[in-house]
mmCIF file of C-alpha atoms and ligand atoms in Angstrom:
data_model
loop_
_atom_site.group_PDB
_atom_site.id
_atom_site.type_symbol
_atom_site.label_atom_id
_atom_site.label_comp_id
_atom_site.label_asym_id
_atom_site.label_seq_id
_atom_site.Cartn_x
_atom_site.Cartn_y
_atom_site.Cartn_z
ATOM 1 C CA UNK A 169 33.757 -10.116 -3.859
ATOM 2 C CA UNK A 170 30.225 -9.238 -3.626
ATOM 3 C CA UNK A 171 29.469 -5.980 -1.508
ATOM 4 C CA UNK A 172 27.347 -6.688 1.613
ATOM 5 C CA UNK A 173 24.507 -4.971 2.326
ATOM 6 C CA UNK A 174 22.055 -4.188 5.448
ATOM 7 C CA UNK A 175 18.402 -3.217 5.177
ATOM 8 C CA UNK A 176 15.971 -2.386 8.076
ATOM 9 C CA UNK A 177 12.366 -2.617 7.900
ATOM 10 C CA UNK A 178 13.087 -5.353 4.816
ATOM 11 C CA UNK A 179 9.252 -5.746 4.920
ATOM 12 C CA UNK A 180 8.190 -1.965 4.043
ATOM 13 C CA UNK A 181 7.808 -0.446 0.150
ATOM 14 C CA UNK A 182 10.658 0.973 0.453
ATOM 15 C CA UNK A 183 12.904 -1.703 2.192
ATOM 16 C CA UNK A 184 11.855 -4.751 -0.676
ATOM 17 C CA UNK A 185 12.656 -1.659 -3.948
ATOM 18 C CA UNK A 186 15.728 -1.234 -2.338
ATOM 19 C CA UNK A 187 16.810 -4.760 -1.892
ATOM 20 C CA UNK A 188 15.219 -5.137 -5.617
ATOM 21 C CA UNK A 189 17.577 -2.436 -6.868
ATOM 22 C CA UNK A 190 21.054 -3.766 -5.131
ATOM 23 C CA UNK A 191 20.562 -7.274 -5.708
ATOM 24 C CA UNK A 192 20.758 -5.676 -9.919
ATOM 25 C CA UNK A 193 23.724 -3.691 -8.751
ATOM 26 C CA UNK A 194 24.918 -7.640 -7.409
ATOM 27 C CA UNK A 195 25.206 -6.995 -3.658
ATOM 28 C CA UNK A 196 24.719 -9.697 -0.917
ATOM 29 C CA UNK A 197 21.501 -8.428 0.878
ATOM 30 C CA UNK A 198 20.446 -9.274 4.226
ATOM 31 C CA UNK A 199 17.382 -8.126 5.138
ATOM 32 C CA UNK A 200 16.483 -7.304 9.030
ATOM 33 C CA UNK A 201 12.643 -8.243 10.299
ATOM 34 C CA UNK A 202 11.643 -7.913 13.776
ATOM 35 C CA UNK A 203 10.697 -11.839 14.329
ATOM 36 C CA UNK A 204 7.717 -11.272 16.695
ATOM 37 C CA UNK A 205 6.066 -8.592 14.591
ATOM 38 C CA UNK A 206 3.367 -9.731 11.589
ATOM 39 C CA UNK A 207 6.270 -11.137 9.510
ATOM 40 C CA UNK A 208 4.959 -10.362 5.649
ATOM 41 C CA UNK A 209 6.841 -10.714 3.213
ATOM 42 C CA UNK A 210 4.054 -10.465 0.604
ATOM 43 C CA UNK A 211 6.413 -7.727 -0.844
ATOM 44 C CA UNK A 212 9.185 -9.520 -1.167
ATOM 45 C CA UNK A 213 7.000 -12.280 -2.879
ATOM 46 C CA UNK A 214 5.259 -9.980 -5.120
ATOM 47 C CA UNK A 215 8.706 -8.492 -6.243
ATOM 48 C CA UNK A 216 9.680 -12.529 -6.997
ATOM 49 C CA UNK A 217 12.766 -11.737 -4.763
ATOM 50 C CA UNK A 218 11.853 -13.567 -1.595
ATOM 51 C CA UNK A 219 14.460 -16.348 -2.082
ATOM 52 C CA UNK A 220 17.564 -14.319 -3.090
ATOM 53 C CA UNK A 221 17.438 -12.182 0.234
ATOM 54 C CA UNK A 222 18.987 -13.388 3.875
ATOM 55 C CA UNK A 223 16.242 -12.680 6.279
ATOM 56 C CA UNK A 224 17.837 -11.764 9.435
ATOM 57 C CA UNK A 225 16.466 -11.943 13.021
ATOM 58 C CA UNK A 226 17.266 -8.492 14.801
ATOM 59 C CA UNK A 227 15.571 -7.132 17.674
ATOM 60 C CA UNK A 228 17.100 -2.845 16.768
ATOM 61 C CA UNK A 229 15.780 -1.193 20.139
ATOM 62 C CA UNK A 230 18.426 -3.881 21.419
ATOM 63 C CA UNK A 231 22.458 -3.097 21.610
ATOM 64 C CA UNK A 232 23.281 -6.712 22.042
ATOM 65 C CA UNK A 233 20.771 -7.772 19.290
ATOM 66 C CA UNK A 234 22.233 -5.269 16.545
ATOM 67 C CA UNK A 235 25.420 -5.122 18.436
ATOM 68 C CA UNK A 236 25.631 -9.263 16.995
ATOM 69 C CA UNK A 237 24.408 -8.756 13.631
ATOM 70 C CA UNK A 238 26.298 -6.470 12.380
ATOM 71 C CA UNK A 239 29.652 -7.598 13.503
ATOM 72 C CA UNK A 240 28.374 -10.925 12.202
ATOM 73 C CA UNK A 241 27.392 -10.015 8.479
ATOM 74 C CA UNK A 242 30.033 -6.901 8.586
ATOM 75 C CA UNK A 243 28.344 -5.077 5.966
ATOM 76 C CA UNK A 244 29.507 -2.474 3.746
ATOM 77 C CA UNK A 245 26.160 -0.227 3.426
ATOM 78 C CA UNK A 246 23.456 -0.554 6.086
ATOM 79 C CA UNK A 247 20.258 1.067 5.333
ATOM 80 C CA UNK A 248 17.950 2.243 7.958
ATOM 81 C CA UNK A 249 14.581 1.713 7.098
ATOM 82 C CA UNK A 250 12.869 0.452 9.834
ATOM 83 C CA UNK A 251 10.335 2.698 11.820
ATOM 84 C CA UNK A 252 6.990 3.040 12.329
ATOM 85 C CA UNK A 253 6.272 5.526 9.442
ATOM 86 C CA UNK A 254 2.464 5.922 9.587
ATOM 87 C CA UNK A 255 1.756 9.800 11.058
ATOM 88 C CA UNK A 256 -1.663 9.461 12.349
ATOM 89 C CA UNK A 257 -0.731 6.252 14.419
ATOM 90 C CA UNK A 258 2.376 8.346 15.578
ATOM 91 C CA UNK A 259 -0.396 10.703 17.948
ATOM 92 C CA UNK A 260 -1.578 7.313 19.422
ATOM 93 C CA UNK A 261 1.814 5.594 20.099
ATOM 94 C CA UNK A 262 4.346 8.223 20.227
ATOM 95 C CA UNK A 263 6.499 6.651 22.906
ATOM 96 C CA UNK A 264 6.556 3.501 20.356
ATOM 97 C CA UNK A 265 7.200 6.052 18.158
ATOM 98 C CA UNK A 266 10.380 8.121 19.157
ATOM 99 C CA UNK A 267 11.420 4.394 19.960
ATOM 100 C CA UNK A 268 11.603 3.056 17.182
ATOM 101 C CA UNK A 269 12.248 5.576 15.509
ATOM 102 C CA UNK A 270 15.428 7.032 17.081
ATOM 103 C CA UNK A 271 16.430 4.921 20.049
ATOM 104 C CA UNK A 272 16.982 2.384 17.805
ATOM 105 C CA UNK A 273 19.402 4.768 15.664
ATOM 106 C CA UNK A 274 21.861 4.642 18.129
ATOM 107 C CA UNK A 275 22.594 1.539 18.915
ATOM 108 C CA UNK A 276 23.615 1.239 15.131
ATOM 109 C CA UNK A 277 25.593 4.095 15.254
ATOM 110 C CA UNK A 278 27.575 3.498 18.258
ATOM 111 C CA UNK A 279 28.483 -0.496 16.825
ATOM 112 C CA UNK A 280 29.699 1.674 13.329
ATOM 113 C CA UNK A 281 32.052 3.969 15.973
ATOM 114 C CA UNK A 282 32.820 1.050 17.558
ATOM 115 C CA UNK A 283 33.535 -1.305 14.461
ATOM 116 C CA UNK A 284 37.258 -1.707 13.077
ATOM 117 C CA UNK A 285 35.534 -2.040 9.333
ATOM 118 C CA UNK A 286 33.864 0.953 7.256
ATOM 119 C CA UNK A 287 30.657 0.604 6.962
ATOM 120 C CA UNK A 288 28.284 3.882 5.602
ATOM 121 C CA UNK A 289 24.984 4.037 6.698
ATOM 122 C CA UNK A 290 22.039 5.606 4.970
ATOM 123 C CA UNK A 291 19.208 7.370 7.153
ATOM 124 C CA UNK A 292 15.759 7.410 5.859
ATOM 125 C CA UNK A 293 14.815 11.189 6.940
ATOM 126 C CA UNK A 294 11.170 12.560 5.482
ATOM 127 C CA UNK A 295 9.753 15.469 4.987
ATOM 128 C CA UNK A 296 7.256 15.466 7.802
ATOM 129 C CA UNK A 297 10.729 16.606 9.782
ATOM 130 C CA UNK A 298 9.352 20.140 8.275
ATOM 131 C CA UNK A 299 6.084 20.249 9.321
ATOM 132 C CA UNK A 300 3.672 23.496 8.525
ATOM 133 C CA UNK A 301 7.020 25.618 7.421
ATOM 134 C CA UNK A 302 5.876 28.381 6.025
ATOM 135 C CA UNK A 303 8.435 28.131 2.830
ATOM 136 C CA UNK A 304 6.679 27.427 -0.262
ATOM 137 C CA UNK A 305 9.273 25.000 -1.249
ATOM 138 C CA UNK A 306 11.593 22.932 1.026
ATOM 139 C CA UNK A 307 15.185 22.731 0.580
ATOM 140 C CA UNK A 308 18.510 21.374 2.478
ATOM 141 C CA UNK A 309 18.562 24.752 4.296
ATOM 142 C CA UNK A 310 14.674 24.802 5.047
ATOM 143 C CA UNK A 311 14.280 25.018 9.361
ATOM 144 C CA UNK A 312 12.861 22.054 11.138
ATOM 145 C CA UNK A 313 9.361 21.948 12.570
ATOM 146 C CA UNK A 314 7.994 18.775 12.866
ATOM 147 C CA UNK A 315 4.159 18.414 13.898
ATOM 148 C CA UNK A 316 3.893 15.046 14.844
ATOM 149 C CA UNK A 317 5.866 12.771 17.391
ATOM 150 C CA UNK A 318 6.982 10.923 13.872
ATOM 151 C CA UNK A 319 7.979 14.464 12.641
ATOM 152 C CA UNK A 320 9.593 14.664 16.163
ATOM 153 C CA UNK A 321 11.575 10.782 16.247
ATOM 154 C CA UNK A 322 12.629 11.579 12.829
ATOM 155 C CA UNK A 323 14.398 15.365 13.161
ATOM 156 C CA UNK A 324 15.723 13.445 16.209
ATOM 157 C CA UNK A 325 17.529 10.911 14.168
ATOM 158 C CA UNK A 326 18.839 13.465 11.480
ATOM 159 C CA UNK A 327 20.791 15.287 13.738
ATOM 160 C CA UNK A 328 22.302 11.807 15.858
ATOM 161 C CA UNK A 329 23.177 11.183 12.237
ATOM 162 C CA UNK A 330 24.677 14.373 11.617
ATOM 163 C CA UNK A 331 26.593 14.756 15.104
ATOM 164 C CA UNK A 332 28.266 11.479 14.489
ATOM 165 C CA UNK A 333 29.195 12.725 11.046
ATOM 166 C CA UNK A 334 31.074 15.491 12.701
ATOM 167 C CA UNK A 335 32.567 14.357 15.873
ATOM 168 C CA UNK A 336 33.104 10.635 15.446
ATOM 169 C CA UNK A 337 33.787 10.617 11.422
ATOM 170 C CA UNK A 338 31.640 8.567 10.805
ATOM 171 C CA UNK A 339 30.539 7.633 7.340
ATOM 172 C CA UNK A 340 26.738 8.317 7.294
ATOM 173 C CA UNK A 341 23.847 10.253 5.672
ATOM 174 C CA UNK A 342 20.511 11.266 5.978
ATOM 175 C CA UNK A 343 17.925 11.036 2.859
ATOM 176 C CA UNK A 344 15.288 13.252 3.563
ATOM 177 C CA UNK A 345 12.434 11.770 1.306
ATOM 178 C CA UNK A 346 9.198 13.545 0.301
ATOM 179 C CA UNK A 347 6.256 10.960 -0.165
ATOM 180 C CA UNK A 348 6.716 8.345 -3.174
ATOM 181 C CA UNK A 349 4.143 5.746 -3.251
ATOM 182 C CA UNK A 350 3.459 2.794 -5.506
ATOM 183 C CA UNK A 351 1.698 -0.417 -6.075
ATOM 184 C CA UNK A 352 3.078 -1.803 -3.175
ATOM 185 C CA UNK A 353 2.594 1.293 -0.593
ATOM 186 C CA UNK A 354 0.998 0.540 3.049
ATOM 187 C CA UNK A 355 -2.912 0.748 2.908
ATOM 188 C CA UNK A 356 -3.781 3.444 5.314
ATOM 189 C CA UNK A 357 -1.535 5.973 3.054
ATOM 190 C CA UNK A 358 -3.970 8.724 1.626
ATOM 191 C CA UNK A 359 -3.006 7.249 -2.249
ATOM 192 C CA UNK A 360 -3.412 3.269 -1.629
ATOM 193 C CA UNK A 361 -6.633 4.175 0.142
ATOM 194 C CA UNK A 362 -8.128 6.018 -2.109
ATOM 195 C CA UNK A 363 -6.745 4.007 -5.087
ATOM 196 C CA UNK A 364 -7.822 0.889 -3.678
ATOM 197 C CA UNK A 365 -11.710 2.238 -2.425
ATOM 198 C CA UNK A 366 -12.136 3.895 -5.916
ATOM 199 C CA UNK A 367 -11.270 0.735 -7.181
ATOM 200 C CA UNK A 368 -13.880 -1.305 -5.232
ATOM 201 C CA UNK A 369 -16.612 1.629 -5.906
ATOM 202 C CA UNK A 370 -15.653 0.740 -9.718
ATOM 203 C CA UNK A 371 -16.197 -2.620 -9.207
ATOM 204 C CA UNK A 372 -19.400 -2.640 -7.081
ATOM 205 C CA UNK A 373 -17.461 -4.188 -3.927
ATOM 206 C CA UNK A 374 -18.189 -0.902 -2.680
ATOM 207 C CA UNK A 375 -20.382 2.051 -1.534
ATOM 208 C CA UNK A 376 -18.501 4.837 -0.624
ATOM 209 C CA UNK A 377 -14.901 5.671 1.686
ATOM 210 C CA UNK A 378 -14.903 8.155 3.950
ATOM 211 C CA UNK A 379 -11.711 10.720 3.915
ATOM 212 C CA UNK A 380 -10.415 13.643 6.200
ATOM 213 C CA UNK A 381 -8.490 16.944 5.501
ATOM 214 C CA UNK A 382 -8.708 17.094 1.574
ATOM 215 C CA UNK A 383 -6.730 20.279 0.891
ATOM 216 C CA UNK A 384 -3.934 19.167 2.506
ATOM 217 C CA UNK A 385 -1.202 18.768 -0.800
ATOM 218 C CA UNK A 386 1.990 16.348 -1.353
ATOM 219 C CA UNK A 387 4.957 16.285 -3.326
ATOM 220 C CA UNK A 388 4.071 12.220 -4.442
ATOM 221 C CA UNK A 389 7.152 10.719 -6.084
ATOM 222 C CA UNK A 390 7.695 6.810 -7.337
ATOM 223 C CA UNK A 391 9.127 4.899 -4.634
ATOM 224 C CA UNK A 392 11.460 2.849 -7.194
ATOM 225 C CA UNK A 393 12.585 6.158 -8.252
ATOM 226 C CA UNK A 394 13.460 7.039 -4.729
ATOM 227 C CA UNK A 395 15.231 3.619 -3.259
ATOM 228 C CA UNK A 396 18.200 5.182 -6.434
ATOM 229 C CA UNK A 397 18.734 7.913 -5.263
ATOM 230 C CA UNK A 398 19.598 6.676 -1.205
ATOM 231 C CA UNK A 399 22.101 4.161 -3.097
ATOM 232 C CA UNK A 400 23.024 7.165 -5.063
ATOM 233 C CA UNK A 401 23.405 9.212 -1.702
ATOM 234 C CA UNK A 402 25.728 6.527 -0.236
ATOM 235 C CA UNK A 403 28.025 5.943 -3.497
ATOM 236 C CA UNK A 404 29.649 9.791 -2.823
ATOM 237 C CA UNK A 405 32.819 10.694 -0.856
ATOM 238 C CA UNK A 406 31.741 12.996 1.125
ATOM 239 C CA UNK A 407 29.029 12.430 2.595
ATOM 240 C CA UNK A 408 25.972 14.991 2.974
ATOM 241 C CA UNK A 409 21.823 15.005 3.741
ATOM 242 C CA UNK A 410 19.733 15.432 0.102
ATOM 243 C CA UNK A 411 16.174 16.632 -0.709
ATOM 244 C CA UNK A 412 14.730 13.744 -2.240
ATOM 245 C CA UNK A 413 11.146 15.214 -4.097
ATOM 246 C CA UNK A 414 9.576 15.704 -7.436
ATOM 247 C CA UNK A 415 9.219 19.827 -6.676
ATOM 248 C CA UNK A 416 5.528 19.638 -7.616
ATOM 249 C CA UNK A 417 2.756 18.851 -5.038
ATOM 250 C CA UNK A 418 -0.581 18.353 -5.539
ATOM 251 C CA UNK A 419 -4.346 18.109 -2.782
ATOM 252 C CA UNK A 420 -5.437 15.031 -2.187
ATOM 253 C CA UNK A 421 -8.416 16.517 -3.773
ATOM 254 C CA UNK A 422 -6.617 16.972 -6.752
ATOM 255 C CA UNK A 423 -5.096 13.117 -6.391
ATOM 256 C CA UNK A 424 -9.014 12.265 -6.309
ATOM 257 C CA UNK A 425 -9.870 14.315 -9.853
ATOM 258 C CA UNK A 426 -7.187 12.645 -11.384
ATOM 259 C CA UNK A 427 -7.610 8.849 -10.471
ATOM 260 C CA UNK A 428 -11.259 8.814 -11.117
ATOM 261 C CA UNK A 429 -10.055 10.369 -14.628
ATOM 262 C CA UNK A 430 -7.760 7.030 -15.337
ATOM 263 C CA UNK A 431 -10.985 5.091 -13.895
ATOM 264 C CA UNK A 432 -13.310 6.784 -15.741
ATOM 265 C CA UNK A 433 -15.577 7.862 -12.933
ATOM 266 C CA UNK A 434 -17.114 11.238 -14.108
ATOM 267 C CA UNK A 435 -17.587 13.138 -10.368
ATOM 268 C CA UNK A 436 -18.469 16.586 -8.904
ATOM 269 C CA UNK A 437 -18.222 18.263 -5.828
ATOM 270 C CA UNK A 438 -20.606 19.625 -3.547
ATOM 271 C CA UNK A 439 -20.892 20.991 -0.067
ATOM 272 C CA UNK A 440 -18.550 22.707 2.294
ATOM 273 C CA UNK A 441 -16.213 21.663 4.946
ATOM 274 C CA UNK A 442 -16.982 18.410 7.037
ATOM 275 C CA UNK A 443 -20.525 17.687 4.271
ATOM 276 C CA UNK A 444 -18.320 18.198 0.910
ATOM 277 C CA UNK A 445 -18.965 15.237 -0.772
ATOM 278 C CA UNK A 446 -18.381 13.426 -4.123
ATOM 279 C CA UNK A 447 -20.398 12.410 -6.110
ATOM 280 C CA UNK A 448 -20.620 9.725 -9.165
ATOM 281 C CA UNK A 449 -22.721 11.380 -12.122
ATOM 282 C CA UNK A 450 -23.627 7.889 -13.299
ATOM 283 C CA UNK A 451 -25.405 7.052 -10.503
ATOM 284 C CA UNK A 452 -25.874 10.215 -8.855
ATOM 285 C CA UNK A 453 -24.933 8.935 -5.548
ATOM 286 C CA UNK A 454 -22.246 10.507 -3.343
ATOM 287 C CA UNK A 455 -18.946 8.264 -3.648
ATOM 288 C CA UNK A 456 -16.509 10.025 -0.823
ATOM 289 C CA UNK A 457 -17.432 11.857 2.053
ATOM 290 C CA UNK A 458 -15.880 13.754 5.143
ATOM 291 C CA UNK A 459 -15.191 11.895 8.662
ATOM 292 C CA UNK A 460 -13.751 13.909 11.702
ATOM 293 C CA UNK A 461 -12.412 10.318 12.649
ATOM 294 C CA UNK A 462 -9.525 10.655 9.875
ATOM 295 C CA UNK A 463 -8.506 14.678 10.790
ATOM 296 C CA UNK A 464 -5.355 14.292 12.750
ATOM 297 C CA UNK A 465 -4.538 16.289 15.599
ATOM 298 C CA UNK A 466 -2.314 18.386 13.615
ATOM 299 C CA UNK A 467 -1.520 18.070 10.003
ATOM 300 C CA UNK A 468 0.915 19.524 7.980
ATOM 301 C CA UNK A 469 -1.168 21.475 4.725
ATOM 302 C CA UNK A 470 1.028 21.770 2.537
ATOM 303 C CA UNK A 471 4.721 19.959 1.647
ATOM 304 C CA UNK A 472 6.902 20.874 -1.857
ATOM 305 C CA UNK A 473 10.251 19.925 -2.188
ATOM 306 C CA UNK A 474 13.540 21.815 -4.540
ATOM 307 C CA UNK A 475 15.269 18.905 -5.638
ATOM 308 C CA UNK A 476 17.763 20.734 -7.082
ATOM 309 C CA UNK A 477 21.244 20.027 -4.830
ATOM 310 C CA UNK A 478 20.073 16.534 -5.255
ATOM 311 C CA UNK A 479 20.086 16.962 -9.142
ATOM 312 C CA UNK A 480 23.466 19.122 -9.118
ATOM 313 C CA UNK A 481 25.206 16.812 -6.953
ATOM 314 C CA UNK A 482 23.875 13.338 -7.290
ATOM 315 C CA UNK A 483 22.646 13.466 -10.893
ATOM 316 C CA UNK A 484 19.403 12.257 -9.514
ATOM 317 C CA UNK A 485 15.965 13.329 -11.020
ATOM 318 C CA UNK A 486 12.591 12.514 -10.384
ATOM 319 C CA UNK A 487 11.506 10.054 -13.380
ATOM 320 C CA UNK A 488 7.738 9.596 -12.907
ATOM 321 C CA UNK A 489 4.953 12.133 -12.384
ATOM 322 C CA UNK A 490 2.015 11.762 -10.104
ATOM 323 C CA UNK A 491 -0.370 10.723 -13.564
ATOM 324 C CA UNK A 492 2.143 7.539 -14.200
ATOM 325 C CA UNK A 493 2.020 6.897 -10.314
ATOM 326 C CA UNK A 494 -1.575 6.628 -10.454
ATOM 327 C CA UNK A 495 -1.776 3.823 -13.035
ATOM 328 C CA UNK A 496 0.546 1.839 -11.749
ATOM 329 C CA UNK A 497 -1.295 1.864 -8.509
ATOM 330 C CA UNK A 498 -5.028 1.651 -10.796
ATOM 331 C CA UNK A 499 -3.293 -1.436 -12.461
ATOM 332 C CA UNK A 500 -2.392 -2.834 -10.013
ATOM 333 C CA UNK A 501 -5.395 -2.930 -7.693
ATOM 334 C CA UNK A 502 -7.559 -3.621 -10.618
ATOM 335 C CA UNK A 503 -5.681 -7.283 -11.410
ATOM 336 C CA UNK A 504 -5.635 -8.322 -7.685
ATOM 337 C CA UNK A 505 -9.527 -8.433 -8.438
ATOM 338 C CA UNK A 506 -9.126 -10.560 -11.438
HETATM 339 P P1 GDP B 287 1.962 11.654 5.179
HETATM 340 O O1 GDP B 287 2.011 12.528 4.254
HETATM 341 O O2 GDP B 287 3.456 10.865 5.828
HETATM 342 O O3 GDP B 287 0.916 11.590 6.913
HETATM 343 O O4 GDP B 287 1.125 10.248 4.230
HETATM 344 P P2 GDP B 287 -0.428 10.042 3.885
HETATM 345 O O5 GDP B 287 -0.644 9.580 3.111
HETATM 346 O O6 GDP B 287 -0.852 9.489 5.547
HETATM 347 O O7 GDP B 287 -1.846 11.446 4.322
HETATM 348 C C1 GDP B 287 -1.776 12.799 3.517
HETATM 349 C C2 GDP B 287 -2.491 13.871 3.896
HETATM 350 O O8 GDP B 287 -3.188 13.205 3.300
HETATM 351 C C3 GDP B 287 -2.247 14.067 5.165
HETATM 352 O O9 GDP B 287 -2.653 15.546 5.384
HETATM 353 C C4 GDP B 287 -3.651 13.613 5.900
HETATM 354 O O10 GDP B 287 -4.699 13.998 7.177
HETATM 355 C C5 GDP B 287 -4.693 13.480 4.565
HETATM 356 N N1 GDP B 287 -5.816 12.741 4.362
HETATM 357 C C6 GDP B 287 -6.786 12.739 4.476
HETATM 358 N N2 GDP B 287 -7.850 11.969 4.624
HETATM 359 C C7 GDP B 287 -6.724 10.561 5.193
HETATM 360 C C8 GDP B 287 -7.019 9.469 5.614
HETATM 361 O O11 GDP B 287 -8.471 8.868 5.066
HETATM 362 N N3 GDP B 287 -6.156 8.506 5.466
HETATM 363 C C9 GDP B 287 -4.937 8.947 5.232
HETATM 364 N N4 GDP B 287 -3.753 8.335 5.644
HETATM 365 N N5 GDP B 287 -4.411 10.490 5.157
HETATM 366 C C10 GDP B 287 -5.672 10.823 5.079
#
């Protein structure tokens, strides 16, 4: 019999790549989405899998809805990827963020606790839980210090999973994923924004772009590599939590420099702070300026993983480096203009 999997957040970047990966492993894939959300299966369509997934209407904040769906499907595995995942918006919508990211998980765990069938759960934890940790590189023993409502909601969920694993022996774990990008990345995230807008500038569709803190550093990996790690975590017997990242980090400014190099835009940086600018040397015009609008009330300045435990126990390591990710995202963006 085919293994059955329920993915919450199926319409997101990770939901779509994970669904594709699990279809290749011959799973029967059920994808949960909110009927009243801006239902948009563009990503599933782009991966050519929209007809292969059974979409299920799920109100993740309603216990009765979660209970009904899980008992009807009786999945072997659940991947809880549904979340309000944009850090900047979590400052504007803290209640919504904590409701979606924290309280909804209690519904899933309670249903699992009462289920006769053994169900395994993967919970999407995040590097944002570490906030401005002073550690140069972060491993599973690093203390949490979240710096946003999003980070706080995810720390809470992380501890919930641990609690249910220890107290009720549930088969559940959390993957602490560092930033992961791809052509399917949401438009609001900085990598996708930079690539889209620089490609637009290159194609004379835009003159200038505005960014916030370009000195923040992130450990950027490739989303399709990371969904395999999620699956590997659910295949080991003694469930545990794992850091998933590349072990390298770059600033937003370095990301811009690499992208401009790939797109063959010759640039130089001038000015400081809010007056810093990126000049296109061909036109001598500024193509990037800094705007306060994109600064956050509190930012996370440095995130770099130490993914050694995942290497040792899961035999997982990131395969795609940042230059390769930039190439894939730029090529996809340029082809979307044609
Ligand atoms: P995050 O790590 O989940 O918050 O991923 P993002 O891609 O949203 O942001 C990464 C970093 O880029 C953060 O430190 C932001 O403050 C910084 N950043 C600078 N300018 C921008 C911008 O215009 N948009 C976004 N999303 N982030 C920006």
